[in-house]
DNA sequence: CCATTGGGTTTATTGAGATAAACCTCTTGT
DNA sequence: ACAAGAGGTTTATCTCAATAAACCCAATGG
């Protein structure tokens, strides 16, 4: 498995940690129960797998992330562009915007982001 | 299942059809064998499922698509933005570009696409 | 005639993601 | 002394995507 790949359930779960770390493992069990409807054993099972893969860490009942949200998101975004759009960001953008329009403000924000990434 | 959702294997398979339609079903079997390494039964099994879901059509041994590539890609792009980026395209772009830069030409192309989608 | 090929369907098998039941150990309050 | 709770692990179930084996029938060319 590639380093950062998170499956759907794993992603939702890891989001809880990103938003609340550092978090005590028993509290995490309660949070998962509340937000995802998971039983205690489910939480620990998923947690252990993510720790084994180097995504999370659980030390003395304190859970933190090793891989950060930005890195996981970056990986995710690049995977989808690669797999479904020939690695072409323009193709992705075209498909996403396909047909519908965006507001001027949104357009400005997007262009600003692009500016920022442009090598002078 | 949502209308346009294609799983990995289904997507690769449907790409063959998008790129070659209309295509005779026996030829499609050969093509799937060559490109994907699939057996005949695999091709027919997947084909039948996609027909049942209204994605493809197989009439008198001629296979064509009902859902077009642009529509499937649009769906795919919107799903990933929704599921992993709070539905925010800027968040997606930021993550995708994260750190690395792009060339001037790429930037221009992206801005042109954005221009085009901007309601005046 | 009957072997081959085209055009399929029916029924399995496998593998993995998602979820949890059952169990275990240690500590602590009463 | 013991119930309860914290902090887990082991083992299992269920669903479903991915893939295919085995079978079926009609047409056809030698």
PDB file of C-alpha atoms (C1' of nucleotides) in Angstrom:
ATOM      1  CA  UNK A   1       0.000   0.000   0.000  1.00  0.00           C
ATOM      2  CA  UNK A   2       1.206   3.446  -0.799  1.00  0.00           C
ATOM      3  CA  UNK A   3       2.160   5.541   2.192  1.00  0.00           C
ATOM      4  CA  UNK A   4      -0.711   8.007   2.365  1.00  0.00           C
ATOM      5  CA  UNK A   5      -3.646   6.148   0.933  1.00  0.00           C
ATOM      6  CA  UNK A   6      -6.646   6.408   3.234  1.00  0.00           C
ATOM      7  CA  UNK A   7      -9.843   4.494   2.572  1.00  0.00           C
ATOM      8  CA  UNK A   8     -13.166   6.186   3.119  1.00  0.00           C
ATOM      9  CA  UNK A   9     -13.752   5.046   6.676  1.00  0.00           C
ATOM     10  CA  UNK A  10     -10.128   5.658   7.538  1.00  0.00           C
ATOM     11  CA  UNK A  11     -10.263   9.170   6.185  1.00  0.00           C
ATOM     12  CA  UNK A  12     -13.310  10.124   8.208  1.00  0.00           C
ATOM     13  CA  UNK A  13     -11.734   8.657  11.286  1.00  0.00           C
ATOM     14  CA  UNK A  14      -8.420  10.381  10.765  1.00  0.00           C
ATOM     15  CA  UNK A  15     -10.258  13.660  10.324  1.00  0.00           C
ATOM     16  CA  UNK A  16     -11.453  13.345  13.899  1.00  0.00           C
ATOM     17  CA  UNK A  17      -7.872  13.086  15.019  1.00  0.00           C
ATOM     18  CA  UNK A  18      -6.609  15.925  12.847  1.00  0.00           C
ATOM     19  CA  UNK A  19      -9.315  18.122  14.312  1.00  0.00           C
ATOM     20  CA  UNK A  20      -8.734  17.105  17.910  1.00  0.00           C
ATOM     21  CA  UNK A  21      -5.187  15.981  18.421  1.00  0.00           C
ATOM     22  CA  UNK A  22      -3.637  15.269  20.712  1.00  0.00           C
ATOM     23  CA  UNK A  23      -6.529  13.192  21.970  1.00  0.00           C
ATOM     24  CA  UNK A  24      -6.762  10.551  24.625  1.00  0.00           C
ATOM     25  CA  UNK A  25      -7.664   7.162  23.187  1.00  0.00           C
ATOM     26  CA  UNK A  26     -10.681   6.631  25.393  1.00  0.00           C
ATOM     27  CA  UNK A  27     -11.979  10.042  24.418  1.00  0.00           C
ATOM     28  CA  UNK A  28     -11.395   9.102  20.804  1.00  0.00           C
ATOM     29  CA  UNK A  29     -13.505   6.000  21.313  1.00  0.00           C
ATOM     30  CA  UNK A  30     -16.314   8.198  22.595  1.00  0.00           C
ATOM     31  CA  UNK A  31     -15.900  10.670  19.763  1.00  0.00           C
ATOM     32  CA  UNK A  32     -15.967   7.942  17.141  1.00  0.00           C
ATOM     33  CA  UNK A  33     -19.071   6.539  18.748  1.00  0.00           C
ATOM     34  CA  UNK A  34     -20.740   9.934  18.663  1.00  0.00           C
ATOM     35  CA  UNK A  35     -19.674  11.056  15.203  1.00  0.00           C
ATOM     36  CA  UNK A  36     -19.284   7.847  13.245  1.00  0.00           C
ATOM     37  CA  UNK A  37     -21.387   5.447  15.288  1.00  0.00           C
ATOM     38  CA  UNK A  38     -18.432   3.140  15.822  1.00  0.00           C
ATOM     39  CA  UNK A  39     -18.034   0.618  18.618  1.00  0.00           C
ATOM     40  CA  UNK A  40     -14.936   0.678  20.776  1.00  0.00           C
ATOM     41  CA  UNK A  41     -13.381  -2.319  19.074  1.00  0.00           C
ATOM     42  CA  UNK A  42     -13.851  -0.750  15.649  1.00  0.00           C
ATOM     43  CA  UNK A  43     -12.043   2.358  16.744  1.00  0.00           C
ATOM     44  CA  UNK A  44      -9.117   0.414  18.143  1.00  0.00           C
ATOM     45  CA  UNK A  45      -8.933  -1.864  15.126  1.00  0.00           C
ATOM     46  CA  UNK A  46      -8.763   1.022  12.680  1.00  0.00           C
ATOM     47  CA  UNK A  47      -6.451   2.979  14.930  1.00  0.00           C
ATOM     48  CA  UNK A  48      -4.007   0.099  15.169  1.00  0.00           C
ATOM     49  CA  UNK A  49      -3.922  -0.367  11.392  1.00  0.00           C
ATOM     50  CA  UNK A  50      -3.242   3.301  10.829  1.00  0.00           C
ATOM     51  CA  UNK A  51      -0.498   3.249  13.411  1.00  0.00           C
ATOM     52  CA  UNK A  52       1.092   0.236  11.761  1.00  0.00           C
ATOM     53  CA  UNK A  53       1.068   2.132   8.475  1.00  0.00           C
ATOM     54  CA  UNK A  54       2.738   5.125  10.025  1.00  0.00           C
ATOM     55  CA  UNK A  55      -0.221   7.445   9.618  1.00  0.00           C
ATOM     56  CA  UNK A  56      -1.036   7.831  13.292  1.00  0.00           C
ATOM     57  CA  UNK A  57       0.655   7.266  16.604  1.00  0.00           C
ATOM     58  CA  UNK A  58      -0.740   6.036  19.904  1.00  0.00           C
ATOM     59  CA  UNK A  59       1.611   6.504  22.832  1.00  0.00           C
ATOM     60  CA  UNK A  60       0.503   6.092  26.403  1.00  0.00           C
ATOM     61  CA  UNK A  61      -3.093   6.426  25.332  1.00  0.00           C
ATOM     62  CA  UNK A  62      -2.469   9.668  23.522  1.00  0.00           C
ATOM     63  CA  UNK A  63      -3.248   9.641  19.834  1.00  0.00           C
ATOM     64  CA  UNK A  64      -1.615  12.033  17.413  1.00  0.00           C
ATOM     65  CA  UNK A  65      -1.077  12.132  13.683  1.00  0.00           C
ATOM     66  CA  UNK A  66       2.177  11.548  11.894  1.00  0.00           C
ATOM     67  CA  UNK A  67       0.877  12.215   8.416  1.00  0.00           C
ATOM     68  CA  UNK A  68      -0.776  15.616   8.325  1.00  0.00           C
ATOM     69  CA  UNK A  69      -4.031  16.486   6.681  1.00  0.00           C
ATOM     70  CA  UNK A  70      -2.396  18.583   3.981  1.00  0.00           C
ATOM     71  CA  UNK A  71      -0.156  15.694   2.985  1.00  0.00           C
ATOM     72  CA  UNK A  72      -2.999  13.217   2.811  1.00  0.00           C
ATOM     73  CA  UNK A  73      -5.082  15.668   0.818  1.00  0.00           C
ATOM     74  CA  UNK A  74      -2.233  16.394  -1.528  1.00  0.00           C
ATOM     75  CA  UNK A  75      -1.803  12.701  -2.138  1.00  0.00           C
ATOM     76  CA  UNK A  76      -5.523  12.211  -2.645  1.00  0.00           C
ATOM     77  CA  UNK A  77      -5.809  15.085  -5.090  1.00  0.00           C
ATOM     78  CA  UNK A  78      -2.870  13.881  -7.121  1.00  0.00           C
ATOM     79  CA  UNK A  79      -4.169  10.343  -7.230  1.00  0.00           C
ATOM     80  CA  UNK A  80      -7.501  11.334  -8.660  1.00  0.00           C
ATOM     81  CA  UNK A  81      -5.948  13.614 -11.244  1.00  0.00           C
ATOM     82  CA  UNK A  82      -3.577  10.857 -12.228  1.00  0.00           C
ATOM     83  CA  UNK A  83      -6.071   8.040 -12.353  1.00  0.00           C
ATOM     84  CA  UNK A  84      -9.024   9.767 -13.952  1.00  0.00           C
ATOM     85  CA  UNK A  85      -7.553  12.728 -15.790  1.00  0.00           C
ATOM     86  CA  UNK A  86      -4.289  11.547 -17.262  1.00  0.00           C
ATOM     87  CA  UNK A  87      -2.403  13.531 -14.692  1.00  0.00           C
ATOM     88  CA  UNK A  88      -3.693  16.719 -16.257  1.00  0.00           C
ATOM     89  CA  UNK A  89      -4.898  19.387 -13.863  1.00  0.00           C
ATOM     90  CA  UNK A  90      -6.461  21.401 -16.698  1.00  0.00           C
ATOM     91  CA  UNK A  91      -8.479  18.332 -17.664  1.00  0.00           C
ATOM     92  CA  UNK A  92      -9.620  17.997 -14.100  1.00  0.00           C
ATOM     93  CA  UNK A  93     -10.579  21.625 -13.838  1.00  0.00           C
ATOM     94  CA  UNK A  94     -12.442  21.527 -17.114  1.00  0.00           C
ATOM     95  CA  UNK A  95     -14.427  18.492 -16.004  1.00  0.00           C
ATOM     96  CA  UNK A  96     -15.169  19.972 -12.613  1.00  0.00           C
ATOM     97  CA  UNK A  97     -16.377  23.265 -13.942  1.00  0.00           C
ATOM     98  CA  UNK A  98     -18.042  21.623 -16.929  1.00  0.00           C
ATOM     99  CA  UNK A  99     -21.084  23.640 -17.826  1.00  0.00           C
ATOM    100  CA  UNK A 100     -21.717  25.486 -14.619  1.00  0.00           C
ATOM    101  CA  UNK A 101     -20.211  28.859 -13.896  1.00  0.00           C
ATOM    102  CA  UNK A 102     -18.478  30.320 -10.888  1.00  0.00           C
ATOM    103  CA  UNK A 103     -18.676  33.717  -9.291  1.00  0.00           C
ATOM    104  CA  UNK A 104     -16.144  36.439  -9.794  1.00  0.00           C
ATOM    105  CA  UNK A 105     -14.929  36.108  -6.238  1.00  0.00           C
ATOM    106  CA  UNK A 106     -14.330  32.392  -6.605  1.00  0.00           C
ATOM    107  CA  UNK A 107     -12.511  32.976  -9.858  1.00  0.00           C
ATOM    108  CA  UNK A 108     -10.276  35.570  -8.238  1.00  0.00           C
ATOM    109  CA  UNK A 109      -9.450  33.216  -5.397  1.00  0.00           C
ATOM    110  CA  UNK A 110      -8.554  30.422  -7.776  1.00  0.00           C
ATOM    111  CA  UNK A 111      -6.380  32.677  -9.867  1.00  0.00           C
ATOM    112  CA  UNK A 112      -4.628  33.894  -6.759  1.00  0.00           C
ATOM    113  CA  UNK A 113      -3.839  30.302  -5.793  1.00  0.00           C
ATOM    114  CA  UNK A 114      -2.471  29.670  -9.262  1.00  0.00           C
ATOM    115  CA  UNK A 115      -0.418  32.851  -9.180  1.00  0.00           C
ATOM    116  CA  UNK A 116       1.113  31.718  -5.970  1.00  0.00           C
ATOM    117  CA  UNK A 117       2.193  28.403  -7.415  1.00  0.00           C
ATOM    118  CA  UNK A 118       3.633  29.912 -10.558  1.00  0.00           C
ATOM    119  CA  UNK A 119       7.390  29.976 -10.851  1.00  0.00           C
ATOM    120  CA  UNK A 120       8.232  33.509 -11.839  1.00  0.00           C
TER     121      UNK A 120
ATOM    122  CA  UNK B   1     -25.577   3.352  -6.223  1.00  0.00           C
ATOM    123  CA  UNK B   2     -25.377   6.807  -7.658  1.00  0.00           C
ATOM    124  CA  UNK B   3     -25.835   7.013 -11.395  1.00  0.00           C
ATOM    125  CA  UNK B   4     -22.315   7.723 -12.580  1.00  0.00           C
ATOM    126  CA  UNK B   5     -20.113   6.059 -10.021  1.00  0.00           C
ATOM    127  CA  UNK B   6     -17.548   3.855 -11.718  1.00  0.00           C
ATOM    128  CA  UNK B   7     -15.216   1.634  -9.741  1.00  0.00           C
ATOM    129  CA  UNK B   8     -11.600   1.361 -10.769  1.00  0.00           C
ATOM    130  CA  UNK B   9     -11.923  -1.682 -12.983  1.00  0.00           C
ATOM    131  CA  UNK B  10     -15.152  -0.389 -14.450  1.00  0.00           C
ATOM    132  CA  UNK B  11     -13.572   2.926 -15.279  1.00  0.00           C
ATOM    133  CA  UNK B  12     -10.643   1.389 -17.124  1.00  0.00           C
ATOM    134  CA  UNK B  13     -13.023  -0.836 -19.018  1.00  0.00           C
ATOM    135  CA  UNK B  14     -15.376   1.974 -19.924  1.00  0.00           C
ATOM    136  CA  UNK B  15     -12.423   3.977 -21.184  1.00  0.00           C
ATOM    137  CA  UNK B  16     -11.874   1.302 -23.817  1.00  0.00           C
ATOM    138  CA  UNK B  17     -15.406   1.805 -25.006  1.00  0.00           C
ATOM    139  CA  UNK B  18     -15.250   5.598 -24.952  1.00  0.00           C
ATOM    140  CA  UNK B  19     -12.141   5.417 -27.076  1.00  0.00           C
ATOM    141  CA  UNK B  20     -13.478   2.849 -29.521  1.00  0.00           C
ATOM    142  CA  UNK B  21     -17.228   3.052 -29.725  1.00  0.00           C
ATOM    143  CA  UNK B  22     -19.186   1.805 -31.398  1.00  0.00           C
ATOM    144  CA  UNK B  23     -17.443  -1.498 -30.915  1.00  0.00           C
ATOM    145  CA  UNK B  24     -18.519  -5.029 -31.596  1.00  0.00           C
ATOM    146  CA  UNK B  25     -18.762  -7.082 -28.424  1.00  0.00           C
ATOM    147  CA  UNK B  26     -16.440  -9.823 -29.583  1.00  0.00           C
ATOM    148  CA  UNK B  27     -13.875  -7.220 -30.534  1.00  0.00           C
ATOM    149  CA  UNK B  28     -14.326  -5.687 -27.119  1.00  0.00           C
ATOM    150  CA  UNK B  29     -13.578  -9.056 -25.551  1.00  0.00           C
ATOM    151  CA  UNK B  30     -10.324  -9.175 -27.510  1.00  0.00           C
ATOM    152  CA  UNK B  31      -9.475  -5.605 -26.616  1.00  0.00           C
ATOM    153  CA  UNK B  32     -10.098  -6.194 -22.919  1.00  0.00           C
ATOM    154  CA  UNK B  33      -7.936  -9.264 -23.094  1.00  0.00           C
ATOM    155  CA  UNK B  34      -5.143  -7.321 -24.740  1.00  0.00           C
ATOM    156  CA  UNK B  35      -5.287  -4.166 -22.660  1.00  0.00           C
ATOM    157  CA  UNK B  36      -6.590  -5.316 -19.289  1.00  0.00           C
ATOM    158  CA  UNK B  37      -5.774  -9.013 -19.386  1.00  0.00           C
ATOM    159  CA  UNK B  38      -9.409  -9.952 -18.892  1.00  0.00           C
ATOM    160  CA  UNK B  39     -11.070 -13.226 -19.806  1.00  0.00           C
ATOM    161  CA  UNK B  40     -14.167 -13.227 -21.967  1.00  0.00           C
ATOM    162  CA  UNK B  41     -16.497 -13.934 -19.070  1.00  0.00           C
ATOM    163  CA  UNK B  42     -15.062 -11.058 -17.101  1.00  0.00           C
ATOM    164  CA  UNK B  43     -15.716  -8.674 -19.935  1.00  0.00           C
ATOM    165  CA  UNK B  44     -19.305  -9.829 -20.333  1.00  0.00           C
ATOM    166  CA  UNK B  45     -19.945  -9.752 -16.598  1.00  0.00           C
ATOM    167  CA  UNK B  46     -18.739  -6.197 -16.227  1.00  0.00           C
ATOM    168  CA  UNK B  47     -20.420  -5.135 -19.437  1.00  0.00           C
ATOM    169  CA  UNK B  48     -23.763  -6.500 -18.299  1.00  0.00           C
ATOM    170  CA  UNK B  49     -23.564  -4.695 -14.965  1.00  0.00           C
ATOM    171  CA  UNK B  50     -22.771  -1.408 -16.624  1.00  0.00           C
ATOM    172  CA  UNK B  51     -25.639  -1.872 -19.037  1.00  0.00           C
ATOM    173  CA  UNK B  52     -27.997  -2.604 -16.181  1.00  0.00           C
ATOM    174  CA  UNK B  53     -26.863   0.617 -14.553  1.00  0.00           C
ATOM    175  CA  UNK B  54     -27.518   2.611 -17.677  1.00  0.00           C
ATOM    176  CA  UNK B  55     -23.877   3.459 -18.296  1.00  0.00           C
ATOM    177  CA  UNK B  56     -23.427   1.391 -21.439  1.00  0.00           C
ATOM    178  CA  UNK B  57     -25.594  -0.245 -24.038  1.00  0.00           C
ATOM    179  CA  UNK B  58     -25.162  -3.536 -25.901  1.00  0.00           C
ATOM    180  CA  UNK B  59     -27.501  -3.962 -28.819  1.00  0.00           C
ATOM    181  CA  UNK B  60     -27.070  -6.662 -31.413  1.00  0.00           C
ATOM    182  CA  UNK B  61     -23.496  -7.148 -30.309  1.00  0.00           C
ATOM    183  CA  UNK B  62     -22.662  -3.500 -30.695  1.00  0.00           C
ATOM    184  CA  UNK B  63     -21.499  -1.735 -27.558  1.00  0.00           C
ATOM    185  CA  UNK B  64     -21.846   1.991 -27.107  1.00  0.00           C
ATOM    186  CA  UNK B  65     -21.855   4.346 -24.155  1.00  0.00           C
ATOM    187  CA  UNK B  66     -24.846   6.124 -22.740  1.00  0.00           C
ATOM    188  CA  UNK B  67     -22.989   8.085 -20.099  1.00  0.00           C
ATOM    189  CA  UNK B  68     -20.203  10.053 -21.744  1.00  0.00           C
ATOM    190  CA  UNK B  69     -16.684  10.420 -20.486  1.00  0.00           C
ATOM    191  CA  UNK B  70     -17.085  14.090 -19.640  1.00  0.00           C
ATOM    192  CA  UNK B  71     -20.087  13.326 -17.452  1.00  0.00           C
ATOM    193  CA  UNK B  72     -18.355  10.525 -15.613  1.00  0.00           C
ATOM    194  CA  UNK B  73     -15.301  12.690 -15.093  1.00  0.00           C
ATOM    195  CA  UNK B  74     -17.376  15.581 -13.900  1.00  0.00           C
ATOM    196  CA  UNK B  75     -19.052  13.333 -11.384  1.00  0.00           C
ATOM    197  CA  UNK B  76     -15.742  11.898 -10.265  1.00  0.00           C
ATOM    198  CA  UNK B  77     -14.128  15.302  -9.847  1.00  0.00           C
ATOM    199  CA  UNK B  78     -17.045  16.634  -7.856  1.00  0.00           C
ATOM    200  CA  UNK B  79     -17.140  13.590  -5.630  1.00  0.00           C
ATOM    201  CA  UNK B  80     -13.532  13.899  -4.617  1.00  0.00           C
ATOM    202  CA  UNK B  81     -13.824  17.613  -3.956  1.00  0.00           C
ATOM    203  CA  UNK B  82     -16.903  17.007  -1.886  1.00  0.00           C
ATOM    204  CA  UNK B  83     -15.620  14.051   0.090  1.00  0.00           C
ATOM    205  CA  UNK B  84     -12.079  15.130   0.778  1.00  0.00           C
ATOM    206  CA  UNK B  85     -12.129  18.906   0.457  1.00  0.00           C
ATOM    207  CA  UNK B  86     -15.406  20.051   1.955  1.00  0.00           C
ATOM    208  CA  UNK B  87     -16.694  20.774  -1.508  1.00  0.00           C
ATOM    209  CA  UNK B  88     -14.152  23.557  -1.844  1.00  0.00           C
ATOM    210  CA  UNK B  89     -12.344  23.758  -5.163  1.00  0.00           C
ATOM    211  CA  UNK B  90      -9.813  26.265  -3.780  1.00  0.00           C
ATOM    212  CA  UNK B  91      -8.985  23.784  -1.028  1.00  0.00           C
ATOM    213  CA  UNK B  92      -8.484  21.109  -3.634  1.00  0.00           C
ATOM    214  CA  UNK B  93      -6.264  23.312  -5.774  1.00  0.00           C
ATOM    215  CA  UNK B  94      -4.216  24.392  -2.802  1.00  0.00           C
ATOM    216  CA  UNK B  95      -3.638  20.799  -1.792  1.00  0.00           C
ATOM    217  CA  UNK B  96      -2.811  19.708  -5.311  1.00  0.00           C
ATOM    218  CA  UNK B  97      -0.301  22.459  -5.917  1.00  0.00           C
ATOM    219  CA  UNK B  98       0.966  22.300  -2.352  1.00  0.00           C
ATOM    220  CA  UNK B  99       4.606  23.209  -2.365  1.00  0.00           C
ATOM    221  CA  UNK B 100       5.503  22.501  -5.938  1.00  0.00           C
ATOM    222  CA  UNK B 101       5.301  25.123  -8.642  1.00  0.00           C
ATOM    223  CA  UNK B 102       3.882  25.139 -12.117  1.00  0.00           C
ATOM    224  CA  UNK B 103       5.119  26.660 -15.323  1.00  0.00           C
ATOM    225  CA  UNK B 104       3.863  29.911 -16.768  1.00  0.00           C
ATOM    226  CA  UNK B 105       2.189  28.100 -19.619  1.00  0.00           C
ATOM    227  CA  UNK B 106       0.299  25.804 -17.280  1.00  0.00           C
ATOM    228  CA  UNK B 107      -0.753  28.761 -15.202  1.00  0.00           C
ATOM    229  CA  UNK B 108      -2.051  30.565 -18.251  1.00  0.00           C
ATOM    230  CA  UNK B 109      -4.017  27.545 -19.337  1.00  0.00           C
ATOM    231  CA  UNK B 110      -5.584  27.159 -15.937  1.00  0.00           C
ATOM    232  CA  UNK B 111      -6.495  30.813 -15.751  1.00  0.00           C
ATOM    233  CA  UNK B 112      -8.046  30.605 -19.185  1.00  0.00           C
ATOM    234  CA  UNK B 113     -10.226  27.707 -18.041  1.00  0.00           C
ATOM    235  CA  UNK B 114     -11.286  29.688 -15.018  1.00  0.00           C
ATOM    236  CA  UNK B 115     -12.017  32.763 -17.110  1.00  0.00           C
ATOM    237  CA  UNK B 116     -14.234  30.672 -19.295  1.00  0.00           C
ATOM    238  CA  UNK B 117     -16.281  29.428 -16.382  1.00  0.00           C
ATOM    239  CA  UNK B 118     -16.674  32.853 -14.846  1.00  0.00           C
ATOM    240  CA  UNK B 119     -20.045  34.474 -15.203  1.00  0.00           C
ATOM    241  CA  UNK B 120     -19.350  37.937 -16.542  1.00  0.00           C
TER     242      UNK B 120
ATOM    243  C1'  DC C   1     -22.884 -33.840 -39.796  1.00  0.00           C
ATOM    244  C1'  DC C   2     -20.112 -31.852 -36.575  1.00  0.00           C
ATOM    245  C1'  DA C   3     -16.251 -28.752 -35.100  1.00  0.00           C
ATOM    246  C1'  DT C   4     -15.717 -23.934 -34.640  1.00  0.00           C
ATOM    247  C1'  DT C   5     -16.776 -19.468 -33.624  1.00  0.00           C
ATOM    248  C1'  DG C   6     -19.771 -15.652 -32.168  1.00  0.00           C
ATOM    249  C1'  DG C   7     -22.404 -14.038 -28.487  1.00  0.00           C
ATOM    250  C1'  DG C   8     -23.602 -14.544 -24.571  1.00  0.00           C
ATOM    251  C1'  DT C   9     -25.484 -16.206 -19.011  1.00  0.00           C
ATOM    252  C1'  DT C  10     -25.055 -18.588 -14.490  1.00  0.00           C
ATOM    253  C1'  DT C  11     -22.613 -19.484 -10.824  1.00  0.00           C
ATOM    254  C1'  DA C  12     -18.272 -19.387  -8.108  1.00  0.00           C
ATOM    255  C1'  DT C  13     -14.027 -17.793  -5.918  1.00  0.00           C
ATOM    256  C1'  DT C  14     -11.151 -14.525  -3.958  1.00  0.00           C
ATOM    257  C1'  DG C  15      -9.716 -10.549  -1.526  1.00  0.00           C
ATOM    258  C1'  DA C  16     -10.223  -6.728   1.050  1.00  0.00           C
ATOM    259  C1'  DG C  17     -12.645  -2.916   3.469  1.00  0.00           C
ATOM    260  C1'  DA C  18     -15.823  -2.037   7.266  1.00  0.00           C
ATOM    261  C1'  DT C  19     -17.403  -3.297  11.543  1.00  0.00           C
ATOM    262  C1'  DA C  20     -17.731  -5.602  15.812  1.00  0.00           C
ATOM    263  C1'  DA C  21     -18.144  -9.453  19.591  1.00  0.00           C
ATOM    264  C1'  DA C  22     -15.571 -11.422  23.026  1.00  0.00           C
ATOM    265  C1'  DC C  23     -11.928 -11.436  25.697  1.00  0.00           C
ATOM    266  C1'  DC C  24      -7.786  -9.720  28.450  1.00  0.00           C
ATOM    267  C1'  DT C  25      -5.037  -6.947  31.959  1.00  0.00           C
ATOM    268  C1'  DC C  26      -4.274  -3.334  35.128  1.00  0.00           C
ATOM    269  C1'  DT C  27      -5.717   0.213  38.193  1.00  0.00           C
ATOM    270  C1'  DT C  28      -8.834   2.485  41.381  1.00  0.00           C
ATOM    271  C1'  DG C  29     -12.737   3.802  44.308  1.00  0.00           C
ATOM    272  C1'  DT C  30     -15.851   1.876  47.844  1.00  0.00           C
TER     273       DT C  30
ATOM    274  C1'  DA D   1     -12.418  -8.001  48.157  1.00  0.00           C
ATOM    275  C1'  DC D   2     -14.390  -6.637  44.286  1.00  0.00           C
ATOM    276  C1'  DA D   3     -16.963  -3.967  40.739  1.00  0.00           C
ATOM    277  C1'  DA D   4     -16.023  -0.749  37.381  1.00  0.00           C
ATOM    278  C1'  DG D   5     -13.597   1.560  34.131  1.00  0.00           C
ATOM    279  C1'  DA D   6      -9.403   2.516  31.212  1.00  0.00           C
ATOM    280  C1'  DG D   7      -6.855   0.666  27.529  1.00  0.00           C
ATOM    281  C1'  DG D   8      -6.381  -2.405  24.746  1.00  0.00           C
ATOM    282  C1'  DT D   9      -5.933  -7.367  21.318  1.00  0.00           C
ATOM    283  C1'  DT D  10      -7.740 -11.508  18.915  1.00  0.00           C
ATOM    284  C1'  DT D  11     -10.715 -13.274  16.082  1.00  0.00           C
ATOM    285  C1'  DA D  12     -14.786 -13.107  13.192  1.00  0.00           C
ATOM    286  C1'  DT D  13     -18.620 -11.554  10.187  1.00  0.00           C
ATOM    287  C1'  DC D  14     -20.501  -9.284   6.195  1.00  0.00           C
ATOM    288  C1'  DT D  15     -20.553  -7.024   2.020  1.00  0.00           C
ATOM    289  C1'  DC D  16     -19.020  -6.238  -2.327  1.00  0.00           C
ATOM    290  C1'  DA D  17     -15.576  -5.354  -6.078  1.00  0.00           C
ATOM    291  C1'  DA D  18     -12.834  -8.100  -9.192  1.00  0.00           C
ATOM    292  C1'  DT D  19     -12.287 -11.994 -11.829  1.00  0.00           C
ATOM    293  C1'  DA D  20     -13.279 -16.158 -14.034  1.00  0.00           C
ATOM    294  C1'  DA D  21     -14.769 -21.220 -14.946  1.00  0.00           C
ATOM    295  C1'  DA D  22     -18.225 -23.668 -16.963  1.00  0.00           C
ATOM    296  C1'  DC D  23     -21.927 -23.858 -19.541  1.00  0.00           C
ATOM    297  C1'  DC D  24     -25.445 -22.661 -23.311  1.00  0.00           C
ATOM    298  C1'  DC D  25     -27.327 -21.866 -28.019  1.00  0.00           C
ATOM    299  C1'  DA D  26     -27.294 -20.489 -32.935  1.00  0.00           C
ATOM    300  C1'  DA D  27     -24.999 -20.052 -37.213  1.00  0.00           C
ATOM    301  C1'  DT D  28     -21.679 -21.733 -40.572  1.00  0.00           C
ATOM    302  C1'  DG D  29     -18.108 -23.650 -43.394  1.00  0.00           C
ATOM    303  C1'  DG D  30     -15.682 -27.935 -44.723  1.00  0.00           C
TER     304       DG D  30
END
